[in-house]
Short mmCIF file of C-alpha atoms in Angstrom, two decimals:
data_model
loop_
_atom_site.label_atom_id
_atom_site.label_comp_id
_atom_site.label_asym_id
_atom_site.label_seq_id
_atom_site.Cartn_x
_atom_site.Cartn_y
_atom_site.Cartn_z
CA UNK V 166 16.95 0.42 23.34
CA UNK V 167 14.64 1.59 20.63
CA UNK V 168 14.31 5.19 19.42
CA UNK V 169 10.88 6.64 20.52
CA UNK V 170 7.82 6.99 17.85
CA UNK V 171 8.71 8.69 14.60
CA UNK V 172 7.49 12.10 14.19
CA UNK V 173 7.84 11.53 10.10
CA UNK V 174 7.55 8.24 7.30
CA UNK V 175 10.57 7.20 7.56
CA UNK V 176 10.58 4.15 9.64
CA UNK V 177 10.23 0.72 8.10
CA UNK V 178 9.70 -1.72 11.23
CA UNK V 179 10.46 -5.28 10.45
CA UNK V 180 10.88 -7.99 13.32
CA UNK V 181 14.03 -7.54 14.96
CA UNK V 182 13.08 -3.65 14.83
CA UNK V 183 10.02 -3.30 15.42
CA UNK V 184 8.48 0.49 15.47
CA UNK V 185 6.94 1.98 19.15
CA UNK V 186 3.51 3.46 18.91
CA UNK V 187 0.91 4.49 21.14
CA UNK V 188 -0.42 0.65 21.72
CA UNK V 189 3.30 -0.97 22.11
CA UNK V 190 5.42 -1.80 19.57
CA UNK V 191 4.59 -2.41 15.98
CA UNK V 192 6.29 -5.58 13.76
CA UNK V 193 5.92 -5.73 10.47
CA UNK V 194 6.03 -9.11 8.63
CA UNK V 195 7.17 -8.97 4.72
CA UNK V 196 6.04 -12.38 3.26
CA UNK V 197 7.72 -12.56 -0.04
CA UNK V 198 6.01 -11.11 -3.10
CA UNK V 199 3.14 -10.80 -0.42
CA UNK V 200 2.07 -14.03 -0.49
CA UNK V 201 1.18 -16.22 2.87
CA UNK V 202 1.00 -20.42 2.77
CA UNK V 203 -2.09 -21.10 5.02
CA UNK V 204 0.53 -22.40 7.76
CA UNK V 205 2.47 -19.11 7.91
CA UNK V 206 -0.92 -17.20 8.34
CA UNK V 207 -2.48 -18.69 10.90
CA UNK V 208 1.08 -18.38 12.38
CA UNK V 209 0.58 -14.81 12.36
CA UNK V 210 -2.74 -15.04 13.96
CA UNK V 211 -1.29 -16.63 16.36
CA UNK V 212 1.83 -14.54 16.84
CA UNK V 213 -0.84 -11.56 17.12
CA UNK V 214 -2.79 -13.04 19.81
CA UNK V 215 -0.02 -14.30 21.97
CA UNK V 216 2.52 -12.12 21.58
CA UNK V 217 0.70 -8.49 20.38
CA UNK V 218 -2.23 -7.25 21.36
CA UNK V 219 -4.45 -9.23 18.54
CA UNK V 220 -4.79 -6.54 16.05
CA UNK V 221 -3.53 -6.72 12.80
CA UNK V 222 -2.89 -3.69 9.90
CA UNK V 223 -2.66 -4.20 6.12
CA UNK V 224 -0.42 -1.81 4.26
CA UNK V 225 -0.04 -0.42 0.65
CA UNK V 226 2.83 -2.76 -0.15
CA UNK V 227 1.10 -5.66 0.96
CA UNK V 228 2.63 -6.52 3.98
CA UNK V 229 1.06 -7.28 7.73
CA UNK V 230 1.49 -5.72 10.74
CA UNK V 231 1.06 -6.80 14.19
CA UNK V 232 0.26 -4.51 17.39
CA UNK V 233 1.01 -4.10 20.54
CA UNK V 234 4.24 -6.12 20.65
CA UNK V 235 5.86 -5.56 24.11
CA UNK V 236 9.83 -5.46 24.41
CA UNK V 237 9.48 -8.75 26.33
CA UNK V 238 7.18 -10.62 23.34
CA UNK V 239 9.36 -9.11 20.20
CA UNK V 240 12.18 -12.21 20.26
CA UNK V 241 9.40 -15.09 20.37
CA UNK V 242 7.42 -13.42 17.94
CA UNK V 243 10.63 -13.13 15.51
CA UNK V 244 11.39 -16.47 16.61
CA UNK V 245 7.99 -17.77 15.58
CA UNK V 246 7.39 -16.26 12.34
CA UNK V 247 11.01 -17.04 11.75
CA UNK V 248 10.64 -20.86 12.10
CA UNK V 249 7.72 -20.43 8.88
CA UNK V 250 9.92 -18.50 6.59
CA UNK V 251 8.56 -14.98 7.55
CA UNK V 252 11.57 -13.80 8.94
CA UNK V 253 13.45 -10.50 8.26
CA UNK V 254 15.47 -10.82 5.25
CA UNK V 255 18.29 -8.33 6.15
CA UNK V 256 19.90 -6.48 8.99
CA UNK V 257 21.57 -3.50 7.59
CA UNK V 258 18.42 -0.82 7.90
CA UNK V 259 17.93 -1.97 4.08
CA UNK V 260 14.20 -3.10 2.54
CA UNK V 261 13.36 -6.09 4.26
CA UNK V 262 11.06 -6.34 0.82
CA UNK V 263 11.83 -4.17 -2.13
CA UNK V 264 9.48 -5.71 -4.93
CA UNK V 265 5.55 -4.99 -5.24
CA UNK V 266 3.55 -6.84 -7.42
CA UNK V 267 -0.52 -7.45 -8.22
CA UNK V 268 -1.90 -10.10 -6.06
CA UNK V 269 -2.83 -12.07 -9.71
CA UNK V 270 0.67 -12.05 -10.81
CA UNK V 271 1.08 -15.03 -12.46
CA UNK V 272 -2.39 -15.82 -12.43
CA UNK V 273 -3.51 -13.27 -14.84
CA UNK V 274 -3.80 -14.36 -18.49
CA UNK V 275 -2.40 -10.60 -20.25
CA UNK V 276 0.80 -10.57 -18.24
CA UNK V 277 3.39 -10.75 -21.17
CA UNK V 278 6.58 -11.57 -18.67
CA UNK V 279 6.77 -13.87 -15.57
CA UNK V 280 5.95 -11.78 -12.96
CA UNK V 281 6.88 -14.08 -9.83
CA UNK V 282 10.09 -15.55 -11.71
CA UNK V 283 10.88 -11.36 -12.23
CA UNK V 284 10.42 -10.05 -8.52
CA UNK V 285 11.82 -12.67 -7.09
CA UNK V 286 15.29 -12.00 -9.05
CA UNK V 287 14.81 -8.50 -8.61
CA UNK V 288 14.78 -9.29 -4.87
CA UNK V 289 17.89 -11.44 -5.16
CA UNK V 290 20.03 -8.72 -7.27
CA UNK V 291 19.01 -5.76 -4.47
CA UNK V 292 19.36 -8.04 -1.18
CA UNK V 293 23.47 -7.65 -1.50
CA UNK V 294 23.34 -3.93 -2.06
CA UNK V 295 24.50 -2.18 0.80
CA UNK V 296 23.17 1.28 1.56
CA UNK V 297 20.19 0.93 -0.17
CA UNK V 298 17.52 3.33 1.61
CA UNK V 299 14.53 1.00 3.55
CA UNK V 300 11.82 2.68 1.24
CA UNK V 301 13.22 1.70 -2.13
CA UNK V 302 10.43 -0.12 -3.50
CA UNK V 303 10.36 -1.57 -7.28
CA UNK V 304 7.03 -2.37 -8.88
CA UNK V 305 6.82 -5.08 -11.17
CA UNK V 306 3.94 -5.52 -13.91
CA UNK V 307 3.11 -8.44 -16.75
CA UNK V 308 0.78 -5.89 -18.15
CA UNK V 309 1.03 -2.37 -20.48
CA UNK V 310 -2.13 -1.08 -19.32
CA UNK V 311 -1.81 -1.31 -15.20
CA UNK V 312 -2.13 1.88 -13.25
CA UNK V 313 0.80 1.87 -11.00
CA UNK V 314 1.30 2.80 -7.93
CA UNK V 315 4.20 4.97 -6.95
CA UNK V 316 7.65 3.19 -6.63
CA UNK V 317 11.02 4.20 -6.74
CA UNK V 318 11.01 2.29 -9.86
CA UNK V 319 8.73 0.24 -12.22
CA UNK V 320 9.48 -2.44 -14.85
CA UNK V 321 6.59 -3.01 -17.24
CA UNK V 322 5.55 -5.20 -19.66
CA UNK V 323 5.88 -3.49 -23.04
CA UNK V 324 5.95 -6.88 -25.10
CA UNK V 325 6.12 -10.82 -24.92
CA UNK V 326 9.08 -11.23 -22.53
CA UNK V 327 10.78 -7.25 -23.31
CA UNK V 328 9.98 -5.40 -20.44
CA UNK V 329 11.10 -1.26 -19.61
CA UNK V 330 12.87 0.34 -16.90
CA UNK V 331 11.19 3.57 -15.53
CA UNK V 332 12.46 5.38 -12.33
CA UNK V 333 10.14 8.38 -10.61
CA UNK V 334 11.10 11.68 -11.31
CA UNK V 335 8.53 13.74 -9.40
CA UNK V 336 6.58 14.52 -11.55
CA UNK V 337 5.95 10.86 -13.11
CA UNK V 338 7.47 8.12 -14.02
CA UNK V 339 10.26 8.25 -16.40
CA UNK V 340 11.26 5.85 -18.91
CA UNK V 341 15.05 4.99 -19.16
CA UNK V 342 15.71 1.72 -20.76
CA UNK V 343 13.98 -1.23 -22.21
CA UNK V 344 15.14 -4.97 -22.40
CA UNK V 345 14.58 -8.73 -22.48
CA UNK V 346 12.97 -10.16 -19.51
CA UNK V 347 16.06 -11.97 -18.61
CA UNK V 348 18.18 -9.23 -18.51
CA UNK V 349 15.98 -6.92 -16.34
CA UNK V 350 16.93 -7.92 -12.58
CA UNK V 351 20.73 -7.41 -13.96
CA UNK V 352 19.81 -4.11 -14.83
CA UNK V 353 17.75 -3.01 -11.87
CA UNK V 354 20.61 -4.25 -9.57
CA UNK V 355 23.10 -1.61 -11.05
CA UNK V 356 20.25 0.78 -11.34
CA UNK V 357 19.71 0.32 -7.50
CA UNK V 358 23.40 0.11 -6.32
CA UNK V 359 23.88 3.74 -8.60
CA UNK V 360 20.80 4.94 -6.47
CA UNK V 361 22.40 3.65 -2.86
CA UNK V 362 25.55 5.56 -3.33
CA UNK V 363 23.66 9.10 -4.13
CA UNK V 364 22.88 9.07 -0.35
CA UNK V 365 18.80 9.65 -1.27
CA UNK V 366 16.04 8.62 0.43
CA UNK V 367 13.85 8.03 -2.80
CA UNK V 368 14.42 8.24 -6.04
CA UNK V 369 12.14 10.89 -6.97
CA UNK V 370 14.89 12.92 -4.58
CA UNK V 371 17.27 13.30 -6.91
CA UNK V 372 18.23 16.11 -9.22
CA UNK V 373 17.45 16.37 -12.58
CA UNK V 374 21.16 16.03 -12.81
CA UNK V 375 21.98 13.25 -10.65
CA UNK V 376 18.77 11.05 -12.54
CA UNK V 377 20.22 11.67 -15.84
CA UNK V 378 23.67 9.90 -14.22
CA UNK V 379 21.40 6.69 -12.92
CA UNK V 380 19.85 6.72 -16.05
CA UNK V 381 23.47 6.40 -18.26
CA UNK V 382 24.61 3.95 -15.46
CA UNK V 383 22.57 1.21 -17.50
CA UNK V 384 23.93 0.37 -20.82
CA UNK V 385 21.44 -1.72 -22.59
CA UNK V 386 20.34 -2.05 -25.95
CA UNK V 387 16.44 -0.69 -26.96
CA UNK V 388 14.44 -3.89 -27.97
CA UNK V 389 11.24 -2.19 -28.04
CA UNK V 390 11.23 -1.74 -31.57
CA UNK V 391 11.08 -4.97 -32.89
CA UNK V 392 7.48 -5.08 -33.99
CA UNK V 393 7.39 -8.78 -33.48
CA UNK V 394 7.92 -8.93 -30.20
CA UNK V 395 5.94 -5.46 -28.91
CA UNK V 396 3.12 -5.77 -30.96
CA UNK V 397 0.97 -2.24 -29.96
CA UNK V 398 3.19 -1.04 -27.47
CA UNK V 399 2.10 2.20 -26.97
CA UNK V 400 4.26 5.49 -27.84
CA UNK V 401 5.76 7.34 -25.75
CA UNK V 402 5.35 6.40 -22.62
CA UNK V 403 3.69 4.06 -19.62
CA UNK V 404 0.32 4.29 -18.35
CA UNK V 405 -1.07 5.20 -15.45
CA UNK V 406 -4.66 5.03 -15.51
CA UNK V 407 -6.23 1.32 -16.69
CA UNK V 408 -6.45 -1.70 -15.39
CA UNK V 409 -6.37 -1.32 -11.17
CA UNK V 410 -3.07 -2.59 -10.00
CA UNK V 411 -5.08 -4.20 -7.39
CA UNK V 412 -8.05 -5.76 -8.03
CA UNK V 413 -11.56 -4.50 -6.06
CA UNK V 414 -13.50 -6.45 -3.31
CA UNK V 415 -15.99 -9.20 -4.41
CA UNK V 416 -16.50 -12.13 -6.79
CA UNK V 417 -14.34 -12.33 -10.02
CA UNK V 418 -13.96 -15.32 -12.77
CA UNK V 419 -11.11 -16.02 -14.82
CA UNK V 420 -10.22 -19.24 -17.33
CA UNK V 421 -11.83 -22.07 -15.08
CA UNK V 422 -11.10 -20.13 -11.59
CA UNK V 423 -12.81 -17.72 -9.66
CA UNK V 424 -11.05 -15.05 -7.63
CA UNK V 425 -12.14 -13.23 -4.03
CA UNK V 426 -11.07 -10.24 -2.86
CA UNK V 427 -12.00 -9.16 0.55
CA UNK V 428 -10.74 -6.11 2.03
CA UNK V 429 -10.26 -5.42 5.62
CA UNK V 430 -11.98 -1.47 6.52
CA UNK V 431 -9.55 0.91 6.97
CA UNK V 432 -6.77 -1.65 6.27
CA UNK V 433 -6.98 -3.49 9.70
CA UNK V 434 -8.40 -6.67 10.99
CA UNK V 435 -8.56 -8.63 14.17
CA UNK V 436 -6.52 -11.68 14.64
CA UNK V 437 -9.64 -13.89 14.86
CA UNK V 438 -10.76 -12.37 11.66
CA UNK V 439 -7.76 -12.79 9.88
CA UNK V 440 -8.46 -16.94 11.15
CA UNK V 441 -11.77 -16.75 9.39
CA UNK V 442 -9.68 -15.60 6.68
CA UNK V 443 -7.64 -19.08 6.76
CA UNK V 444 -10.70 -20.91 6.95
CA UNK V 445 -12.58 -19.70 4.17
CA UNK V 446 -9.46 -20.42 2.22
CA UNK V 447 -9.54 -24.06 3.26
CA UNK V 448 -13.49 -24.44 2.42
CA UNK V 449 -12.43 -23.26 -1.36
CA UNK V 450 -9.52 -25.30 -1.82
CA UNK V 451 -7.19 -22.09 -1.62
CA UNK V 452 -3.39 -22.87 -0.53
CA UNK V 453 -2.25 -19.49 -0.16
CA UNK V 454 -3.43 -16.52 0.64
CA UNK V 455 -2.10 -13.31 -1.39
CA UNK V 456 -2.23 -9.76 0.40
CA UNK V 457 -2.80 -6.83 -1.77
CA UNK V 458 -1.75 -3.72 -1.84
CA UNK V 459 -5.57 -2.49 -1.28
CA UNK V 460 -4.86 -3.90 2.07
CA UNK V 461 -6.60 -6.84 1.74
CA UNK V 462 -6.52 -10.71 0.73
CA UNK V 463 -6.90 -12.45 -2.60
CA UNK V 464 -8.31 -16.37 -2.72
CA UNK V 465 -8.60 -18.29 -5.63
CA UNK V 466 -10.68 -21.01 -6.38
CA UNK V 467 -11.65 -23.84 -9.03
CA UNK V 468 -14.63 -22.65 -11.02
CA UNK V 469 -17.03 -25.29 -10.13
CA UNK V 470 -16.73 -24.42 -6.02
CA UNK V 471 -19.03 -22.44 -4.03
CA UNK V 472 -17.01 -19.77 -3.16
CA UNK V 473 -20.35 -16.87 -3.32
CA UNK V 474 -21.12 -18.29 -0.21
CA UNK V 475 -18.39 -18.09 1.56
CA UNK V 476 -17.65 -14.86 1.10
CA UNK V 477 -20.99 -13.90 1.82
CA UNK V 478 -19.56 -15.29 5.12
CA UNK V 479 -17.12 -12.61 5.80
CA UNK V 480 -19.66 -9.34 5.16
CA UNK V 481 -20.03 -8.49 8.46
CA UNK V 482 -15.89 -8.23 9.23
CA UNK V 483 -14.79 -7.01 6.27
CA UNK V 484 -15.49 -5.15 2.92
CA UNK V 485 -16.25 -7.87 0.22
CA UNK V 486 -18.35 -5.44 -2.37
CA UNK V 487 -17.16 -3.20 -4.73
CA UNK V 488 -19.65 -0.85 -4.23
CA UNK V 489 -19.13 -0.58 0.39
CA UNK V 490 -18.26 3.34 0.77
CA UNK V 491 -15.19 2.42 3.16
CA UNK V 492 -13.65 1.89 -0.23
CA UNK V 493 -13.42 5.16 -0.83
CA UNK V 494 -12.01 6.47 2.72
CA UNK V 495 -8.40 5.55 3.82
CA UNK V 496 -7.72 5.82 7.30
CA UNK V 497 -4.51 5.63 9.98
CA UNK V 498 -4.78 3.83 13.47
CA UNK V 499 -4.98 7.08 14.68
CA UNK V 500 -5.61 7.68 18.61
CA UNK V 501 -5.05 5.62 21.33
CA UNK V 502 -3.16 3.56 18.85
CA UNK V 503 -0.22 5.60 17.42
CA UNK V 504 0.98 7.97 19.88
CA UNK V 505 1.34 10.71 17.20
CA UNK V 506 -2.37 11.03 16.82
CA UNK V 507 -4.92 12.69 18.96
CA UNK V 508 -8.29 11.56 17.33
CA UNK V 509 -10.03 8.35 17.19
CA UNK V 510 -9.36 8.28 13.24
CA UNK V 511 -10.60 4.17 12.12
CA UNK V 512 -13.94 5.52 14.35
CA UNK V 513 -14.25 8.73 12.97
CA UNK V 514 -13.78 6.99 9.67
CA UNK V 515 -16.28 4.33 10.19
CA UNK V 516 -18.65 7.29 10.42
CA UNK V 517 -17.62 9.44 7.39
CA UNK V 518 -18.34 6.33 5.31
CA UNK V 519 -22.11 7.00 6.13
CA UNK V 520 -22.24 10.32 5.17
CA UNK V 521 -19.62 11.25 2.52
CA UNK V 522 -20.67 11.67 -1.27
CA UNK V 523 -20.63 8.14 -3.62
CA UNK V 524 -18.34 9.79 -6.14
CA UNK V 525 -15.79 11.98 -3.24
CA UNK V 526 -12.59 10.19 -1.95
CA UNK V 527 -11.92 10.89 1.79
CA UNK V 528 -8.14 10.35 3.71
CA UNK V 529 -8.52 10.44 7.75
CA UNK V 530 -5.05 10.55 9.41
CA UNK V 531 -4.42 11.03 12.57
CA UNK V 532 -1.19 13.53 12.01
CA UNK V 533 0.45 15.28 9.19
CA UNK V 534 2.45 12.45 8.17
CA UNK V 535 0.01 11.05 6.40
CA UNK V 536 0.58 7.05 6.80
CA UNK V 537 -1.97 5.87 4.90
CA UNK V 538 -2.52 8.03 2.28
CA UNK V 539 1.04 10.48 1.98
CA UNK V 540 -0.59 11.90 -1.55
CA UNK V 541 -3.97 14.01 -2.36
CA UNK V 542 -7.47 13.01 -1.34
CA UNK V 543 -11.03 15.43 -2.37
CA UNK V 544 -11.23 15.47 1.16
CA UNK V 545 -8.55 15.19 3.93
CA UNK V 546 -8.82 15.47 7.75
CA UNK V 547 -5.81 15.65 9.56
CA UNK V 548 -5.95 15.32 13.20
CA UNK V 549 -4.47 17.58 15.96
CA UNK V 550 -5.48 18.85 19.42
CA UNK V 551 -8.96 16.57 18.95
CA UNK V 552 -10.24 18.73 15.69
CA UNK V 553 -9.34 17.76 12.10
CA UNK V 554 -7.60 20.04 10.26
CA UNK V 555 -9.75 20.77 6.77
CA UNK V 556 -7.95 20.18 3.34
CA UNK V 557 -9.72 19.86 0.16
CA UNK V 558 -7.73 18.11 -2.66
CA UNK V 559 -4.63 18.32 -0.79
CA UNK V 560 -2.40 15.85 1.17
CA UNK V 561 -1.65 15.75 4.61
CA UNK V 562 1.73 17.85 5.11
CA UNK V 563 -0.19 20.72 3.46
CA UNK V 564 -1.53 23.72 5.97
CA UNK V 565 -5.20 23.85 6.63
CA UNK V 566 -6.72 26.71 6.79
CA UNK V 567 -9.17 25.61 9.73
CA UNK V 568 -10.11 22.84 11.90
CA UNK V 569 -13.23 21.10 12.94
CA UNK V 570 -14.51 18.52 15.20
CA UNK V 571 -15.76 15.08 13.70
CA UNK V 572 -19.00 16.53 13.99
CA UNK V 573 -19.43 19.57 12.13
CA UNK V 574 -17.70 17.72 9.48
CA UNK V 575 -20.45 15.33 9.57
CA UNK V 576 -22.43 17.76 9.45
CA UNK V 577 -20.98 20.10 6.22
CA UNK V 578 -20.89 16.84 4.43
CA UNK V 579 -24.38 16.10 4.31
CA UNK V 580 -24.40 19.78 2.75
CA UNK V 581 -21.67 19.31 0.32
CA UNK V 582 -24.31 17.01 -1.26
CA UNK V 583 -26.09 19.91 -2.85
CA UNK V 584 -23.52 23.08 -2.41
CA UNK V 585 -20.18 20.92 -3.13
CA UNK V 586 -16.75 20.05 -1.13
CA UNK V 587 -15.20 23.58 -1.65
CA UNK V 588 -18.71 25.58 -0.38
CA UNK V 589 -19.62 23.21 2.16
CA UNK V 590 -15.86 23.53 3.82
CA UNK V 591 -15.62 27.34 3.11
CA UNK V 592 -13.50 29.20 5.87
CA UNK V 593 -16.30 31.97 6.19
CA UNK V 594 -18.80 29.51 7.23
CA UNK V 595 -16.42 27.01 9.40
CA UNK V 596 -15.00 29.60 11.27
CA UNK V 597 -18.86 30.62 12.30
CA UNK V 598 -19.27 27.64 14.78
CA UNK V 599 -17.37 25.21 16.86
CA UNK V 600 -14.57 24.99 14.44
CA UNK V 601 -10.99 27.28 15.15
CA UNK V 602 -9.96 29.37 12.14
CA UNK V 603 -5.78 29.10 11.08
CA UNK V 604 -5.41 31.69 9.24
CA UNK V 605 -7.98 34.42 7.76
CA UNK V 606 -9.50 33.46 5.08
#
């Protein structure tokens, strides 16, 4: 018998353990390096109509989720998705995925390694590790100039086929090693194994101590300095803040190819969306469909087809413009969904989008633990009791000082236009109407 719902992020559902919520049971599918064949999607439609309740979730790492799986559905589900390759990988509690890469890896004409050919090693050298914590996620990047997103640890371009080794360190990323290409998954496999037997949960965990002692467990020789072969790598260090690790919704050309991102709102989708999804692959000649980490899809197309039109297609389901203000909002299932929120939070969300600020970045979760956004946001609502608890440029686990229904936040935010975030949300003035003060101000 399954545990009940988590109270905390620590459960990583796959197929044969799928995760109980407040709609049924969640399964998550990890297609390798995030990437579906048009076959093993509309598999998952179909698993998601027949055997969930035909909604669908996107994640950050680029992996699909399907609702409302009953204890009676979850074998022929596994056994469906299994027969296409989309089975779990592992049975141990261990990361049924542990690599994360762009959606254009391999496509994208700066990547200075082999992206695909590198995760999928990386995958190989950490499947036989026992121990290794569910979470442990490695990001992999062809470029020097990608803004990552957070990972237990990173390997990054830093030249034509040299590549370094970072790990997290809670307070950034921290730069232990560099190498060839080939050597890399090697490395990352002792660097992981090291990791499993500290007993962590992540890697930015450990002791200042105990990463100094993963770092010295890999004994590799610095190419970085041959000028050659890292031609401007930069000093010091990796960045953070370029190129977007994921590219943004809409139109984009490349050497004879287009690209199209479309992003589902709020990171979730119907299954007879994500068909449309399918379909508009086959009328641009796409064979795959990539998921991104911006909890979306990626198509690609010949240059010569007429793939504006077809996304034009998919406006009215999901978010195909750069510019659509859900962008800027990340949002939980929330209520009656997950059975750890009280507050309709993709609703609620859907109606923030309308009034919040162009340049102010909103997180909606329906509980402290923050699912779909565990870091800062300008502006983050937390539900509990049916209010939102108030927290500007915080994260979800921290205290706020006061809580709100939906609608005097509405209603603050069309004056934060003029007065700002921090005067619009001040505790003297919440406190004055519907809203419950925590603590005094």
């Amino acid at each position: 018998m399954l545990p009940e719902a988590p109270a905390r992020r620590n459960w990583c559902p796959g197929l044969a353990r799928p995760m109980p919520t407040g709609d049924g049971l969640l399964a998550r599918v990890h297609p390798p390096l995030g990437i579906l064949t048009l076959d093993q999607a509309r598999a998952v439609a179909e698993g998601a109509r027949r055997f969930g309740n035909g909604h669908l979730d996107l994640t950050a790492r680029a992996n699909i989720q399907i609702r409302g799986v009953t204890e009676a559905t979850r074998a022929p589900l596994a056994d469906l998705l299994g027969d296409v390759g989309l089975g779990d990988v592992r049975a141990d509690g261990g990361p049924q995925r542990l690599t994360l890469t762009s959606p254009l890896a391999g496509r994208d004409p700066d990547e200075l390694v082999d992206v695909p050919r590198l995760a999928r090693a990386i995958e190989a050298a950490g499947l036989d590790i026992p121990g290794l914590p569910a979470k442990t996620l490695v990001v992999v990047t062809g470029r020097r100039d990608t803004a990552l997103p957070e990972a237990d640890c990173s390997v990054i371009a830093r030249g034509p086929a040299i590549v370094a080794i970072a790990i997290e360190s809670g307070q950034g990323l921290r730069d232990i090693a560099t190498c060839g290409e080939g050597e890399a998954p090697g490395l990352i496999g002792a660097l992981l194994a090291a990791f499993a037997r500290t007993g962590r949960r992540r890697m930015r965990d450990l002791s200042d101590d105990e990463r100094t002692a993963l770092a010295e467990t890999l004994d590799v020789k610095v190419l970085a300095q041959d000028p050659a072969r890292c031609r401007e790598t930069e000093p010091g260090g990796i960045s953070r803040s370029r190129v977007p690790f994921a590219p943004t919704p809409g139109r984009h050309e490349g050497n004879a190819s287009q690209i199209l991102v479309i992003d589902a709102p709020f990171g979730r989708c119907t299954a007879d969306a994500f068909d449309r999804i399918v379909v508009a692959a086959v009328a641009i000649g796409a064979s795959e469909i990539r998921l991104s980490p911006a909890r979306g899809f990626v198509l690609s197309a010949a240059a010569d087809v007429p793939a504006p039109s077809v996304l034009e297609g998919l406006a009215d389901a999901f978010i195909t413009a750069p510019d659509d203000p859900r962008n800027r909002i990340d949002a939980c299932t929330g209520a009656p969904g997950c059975a750890s929120g009280s507050t309709p939070t993709l609703a609620d969300a859907g109606r923030l989008a309308g009034a919040l600020d162009r340049d102010v970045s909103a997180h909606v979760s329906g509980c402290a633990k923050g699912c779909a956004r565990p870091g800062p946001a300008e502006l983050t609502l937390v539900g509990r009791d049916g209010f939102y608890g108030i927290i500007i440029g915080g994260a979800p686990g921290d205290e706020p000082a006061w809580d709100l229904p939906i609608e005097a936040v509405l209603e603050r935010l069309g004056r934060a236009k003029t007065v700002g975030l921090a005067a619009a949300f001040a505790p003297d003035t919440a406190a004055t109407e519907f809203g419950r003060t925590r603590r005094p101000a």
